[in-house]
Every structure is written in structure tokens, then in C-alpha cells.
XYZ file of C-alpha atoms in Angstrom:
205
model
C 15.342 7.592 23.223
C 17.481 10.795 23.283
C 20.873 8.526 24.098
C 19.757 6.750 21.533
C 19.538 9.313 18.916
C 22.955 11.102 19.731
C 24.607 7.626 19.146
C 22.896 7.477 16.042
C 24.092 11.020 15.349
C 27.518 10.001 15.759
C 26.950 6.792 13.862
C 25.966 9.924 10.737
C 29.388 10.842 10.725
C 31.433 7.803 12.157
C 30.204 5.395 9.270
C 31.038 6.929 6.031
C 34.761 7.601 7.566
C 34.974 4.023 8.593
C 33.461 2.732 5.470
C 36.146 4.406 3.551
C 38.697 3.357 6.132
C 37.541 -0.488 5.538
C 37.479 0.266 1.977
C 33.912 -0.810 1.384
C 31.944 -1.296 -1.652
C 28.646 0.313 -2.035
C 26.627 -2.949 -1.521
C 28.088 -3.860 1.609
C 28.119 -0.395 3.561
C 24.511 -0.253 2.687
C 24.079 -3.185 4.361
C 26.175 -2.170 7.212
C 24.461 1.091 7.804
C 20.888 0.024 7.156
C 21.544 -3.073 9.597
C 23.655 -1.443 12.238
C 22.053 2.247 12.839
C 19.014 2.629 14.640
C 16.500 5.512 13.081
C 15.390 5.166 9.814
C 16.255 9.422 9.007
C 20.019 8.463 10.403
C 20.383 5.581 8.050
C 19.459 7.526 5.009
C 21.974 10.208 5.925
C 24.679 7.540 6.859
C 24.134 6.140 4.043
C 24.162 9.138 0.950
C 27.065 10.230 2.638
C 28.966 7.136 1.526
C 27.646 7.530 -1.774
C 24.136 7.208 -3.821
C 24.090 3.825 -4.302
C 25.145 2.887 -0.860
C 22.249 5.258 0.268
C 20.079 3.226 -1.732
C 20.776 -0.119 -0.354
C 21.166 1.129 2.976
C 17.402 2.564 2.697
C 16.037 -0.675 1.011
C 17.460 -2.322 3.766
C 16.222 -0.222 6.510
C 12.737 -1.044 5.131
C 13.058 -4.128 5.130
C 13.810 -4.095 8.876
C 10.890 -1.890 9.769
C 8.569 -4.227 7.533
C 9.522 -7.259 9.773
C 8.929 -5.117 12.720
C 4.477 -4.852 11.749
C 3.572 -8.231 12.881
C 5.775 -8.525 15.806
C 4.184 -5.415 17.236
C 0.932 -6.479 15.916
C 1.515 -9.954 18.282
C 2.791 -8.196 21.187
C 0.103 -5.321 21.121
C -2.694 -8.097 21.118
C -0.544 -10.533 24.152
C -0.760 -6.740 26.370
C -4.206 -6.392 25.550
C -5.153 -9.904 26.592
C -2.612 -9.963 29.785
C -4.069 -6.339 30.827
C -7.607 -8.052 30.321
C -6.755 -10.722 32.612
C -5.506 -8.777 35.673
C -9.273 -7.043 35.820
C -10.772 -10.140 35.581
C -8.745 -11.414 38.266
C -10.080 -8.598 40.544
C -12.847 -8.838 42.808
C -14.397 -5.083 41.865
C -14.399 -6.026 37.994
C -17.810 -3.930 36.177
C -18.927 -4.429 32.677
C -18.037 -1.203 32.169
C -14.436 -1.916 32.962
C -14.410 -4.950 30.796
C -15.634 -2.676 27.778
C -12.888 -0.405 28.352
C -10.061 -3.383 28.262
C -11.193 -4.424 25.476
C -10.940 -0.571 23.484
C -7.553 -0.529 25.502
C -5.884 -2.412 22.615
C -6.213 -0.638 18.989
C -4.596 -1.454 15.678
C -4.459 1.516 14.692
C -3.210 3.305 17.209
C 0.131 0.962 16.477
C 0.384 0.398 13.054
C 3.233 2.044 11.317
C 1.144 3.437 8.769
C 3.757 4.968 6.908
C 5.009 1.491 5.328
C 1.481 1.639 3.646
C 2.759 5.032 2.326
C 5.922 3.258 1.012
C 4.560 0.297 -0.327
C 2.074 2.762 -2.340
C 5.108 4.871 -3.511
C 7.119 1.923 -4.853
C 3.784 0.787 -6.678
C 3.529 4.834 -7.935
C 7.162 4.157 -9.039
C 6.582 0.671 -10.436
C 3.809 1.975 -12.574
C 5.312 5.426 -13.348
C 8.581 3.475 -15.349
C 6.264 1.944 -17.468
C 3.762 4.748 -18.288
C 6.203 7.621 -18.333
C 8.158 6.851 -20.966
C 5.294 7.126 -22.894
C 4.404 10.704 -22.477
C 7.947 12.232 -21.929
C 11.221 12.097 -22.860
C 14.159 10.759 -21.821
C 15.792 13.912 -20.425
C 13.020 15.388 -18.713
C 12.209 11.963 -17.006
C 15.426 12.558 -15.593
C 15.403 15.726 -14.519
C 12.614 15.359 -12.795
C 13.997 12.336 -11.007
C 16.985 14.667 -9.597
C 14.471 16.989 -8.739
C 12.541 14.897 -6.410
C 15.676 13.375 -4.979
C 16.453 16.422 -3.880
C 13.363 17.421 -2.426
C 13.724 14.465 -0.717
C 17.302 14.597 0.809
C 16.049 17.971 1.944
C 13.274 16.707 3.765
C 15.603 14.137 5.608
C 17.465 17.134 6.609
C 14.568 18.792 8.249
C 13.484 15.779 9.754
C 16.651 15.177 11.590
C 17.251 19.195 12.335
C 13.370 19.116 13.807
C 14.031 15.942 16.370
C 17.473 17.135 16.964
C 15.473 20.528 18.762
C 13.374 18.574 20.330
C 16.223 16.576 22.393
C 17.271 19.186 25.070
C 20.792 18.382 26.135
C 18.928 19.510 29.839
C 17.185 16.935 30.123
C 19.608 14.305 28.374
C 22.095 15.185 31.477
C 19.013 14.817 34.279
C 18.895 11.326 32.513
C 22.325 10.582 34.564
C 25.284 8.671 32.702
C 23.581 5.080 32.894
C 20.914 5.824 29.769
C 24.344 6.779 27.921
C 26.632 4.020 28.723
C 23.443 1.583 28.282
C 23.067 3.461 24.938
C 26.750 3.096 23.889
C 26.853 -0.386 24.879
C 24.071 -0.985 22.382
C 24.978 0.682 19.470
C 28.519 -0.959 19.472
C 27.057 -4.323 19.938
C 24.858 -3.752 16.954
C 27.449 -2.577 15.191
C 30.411 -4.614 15.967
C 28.017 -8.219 15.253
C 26.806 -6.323 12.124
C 30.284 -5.663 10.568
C 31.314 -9.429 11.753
C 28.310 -11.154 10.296
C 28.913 -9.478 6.812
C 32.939 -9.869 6.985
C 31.882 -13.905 7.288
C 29.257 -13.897 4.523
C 31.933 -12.135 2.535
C 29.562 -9.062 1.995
C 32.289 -5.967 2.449
């Protein structure tokens, strides 16, 4: 996970500078950096870097990975829970108490990303707030507000990726040995590499 994140670090500053460098339009380095980097905090800060409306797409996009990820880890959470069932059924020393405990061993909730729910309910706030808004305020203050909370929220990005940054020692990275990181690197340049290939043939640069 730590590799991981430095690459992604990397990827923070690497992007915009080879976005401009490939001369890029907004749309398709959003797509780039919302398909290509890993962490969802990293593609948000690839991405305003290039510009606002790249950041946008590349967010969007981002989302719309993470959103495809809920039912595959819904299906593989419930195919562990019935395989770990199976091996204490298969043993010899197998108690109902045990078979009450496999069966709490697998648990929704404990794997649910829960914060889509928290987007989904934020674009609805959104989708609601454009039509009722206008109502009650004007025109300038609707957008200063909307500044405002972009801010707030670029901020918090900030914090988020200063607060896991101190949590990856650079101690325990190098006890890791050197095949995390070249298994890392290897990754990320795959991912990125098919990424930018797939949109130069679509014609989405």
C-alpha cells in the first residue's frame, strides 16, 4: 500500500507536466488521470493541477471507477464467506457454535464503501440546490459561495493527503525490501501506459 501511494505521489506531479507536454485538452487528461492513478485524494490533486475542468472530469471519473468497484466486492466478500464456511464444515471438530461464528464472519457493512452513499446524497443536495437556490439568492452570492466551498474542499484534499503521507514511514517502506517497489512501479506504468494508448485510439487526447 505504501509503494503504492509514493507512485501515486509521483503520478501528482508527473501528470500535469506530461499532460502539458502531450498537449492535452481538459476532457482527455481527466480521463487519463482519473483512469490511470490509483487513490481517489491523488486523482483530485492530479487532476486541479492541470486545470479546473480537467479536475472535474478526472473526479467524475474516479467515481465512476469506485462505483463499479461495490458489487464486485459485494460478490467476492459473500464467495470468502461461503469458501471459509466450507473448510469448517469439512472438519471433523466442527460445533454449532463455530458454524454461528462463520456465518457473522462475513458482514456488509463492514465492506461497503459507505462514502459513495455520501456522494450520491451530495450530488442529489447539489441537484436539488440548482433548482431551489436561485430562488432565494442571487446570482452573485450563489457564486461566491460556490468558490467558497471549493475551497474548503481543495483544502481538505490537502489534509487528507498530508495526514496519510505521515502515516507512511519511509522506515518501514525500506524493511519492505525493493520487490514491493519494483512490483509497484511495474503497475503504475502498466496502468498508465494502456490508459494513455486506449484513449490515443478512441481519439480522446
Amino acid at each position: 500500500m505504501s509503494a503504492t501511494f509514493l507512485f501515486d505521489i509521483i503520478m501528482v506531479i508527473a501528470f500535469p507536466i506530461m499532460g502539458r507536454a502531450f498537449e492535452m485538452t481538459d476532457l482527455g487528461y481527466g480521463l487519463w488521470a482519473g483512469t490511470a492513478v490509483n487513490d481517489t485524494s491523488s486523482v483530485v490533486a492530479a487532476g486541479y493541477a492541470f486545470s479546473e475542468t480537467a479536475g472535474n472530469f478526472a473526479t467524475i471519473v474516479k467515481l465512476t471507477r469506485t462505483l463499479s468497484i461495490v458489487p464486485i466486492v459485494l460478490l467476492f466478500g459473500y464467495i470468502n464467506q461461503r469458501t471459509i464456511a466450507a473448510q469448517k464444515a469439512g472438519t471433523a471438530a466442527i460445533t454449532a457454535d463455530s458454524k454461528t461464528n462463520g456465518k457473522k464472519s462475513f458482514s456488509i457493512a463492514k465492506i461497503f464503501p459507505w462514502f459513495i452513499l455520501a456522494f450520491l446524497g451530495f450530488v442529489a443536495l447539489r441537484s436539488i440546490a440548482d433548482i431551489l437556490v436561485p430562488l432565494f439568492f442571487d446570482e452573485n452570492s450563489i457564486k461566491t459561495a460556490a468558490a467558497l466551498i471549493s475551497k474548503i474542499s481543495k483544502f481538505a484534499f490537502v489534509m487528507a493527503l498530508g495526514a496519510i503521507g505521515l502515516k507512511t514511514p519511509f522506515t518501514k517502506v525500506a524493511k519492505s525490501g525493493v520487490k514491493p517497489m519494483i512490483h509497484g512501479f511495474i503497475i503504475s506504468l502498466l496502468v498508465v501506459v494502456v490508459s494513455f494508448c486506449v484513449q490515443a485510439m478512441l481519439g480522446q487526447m
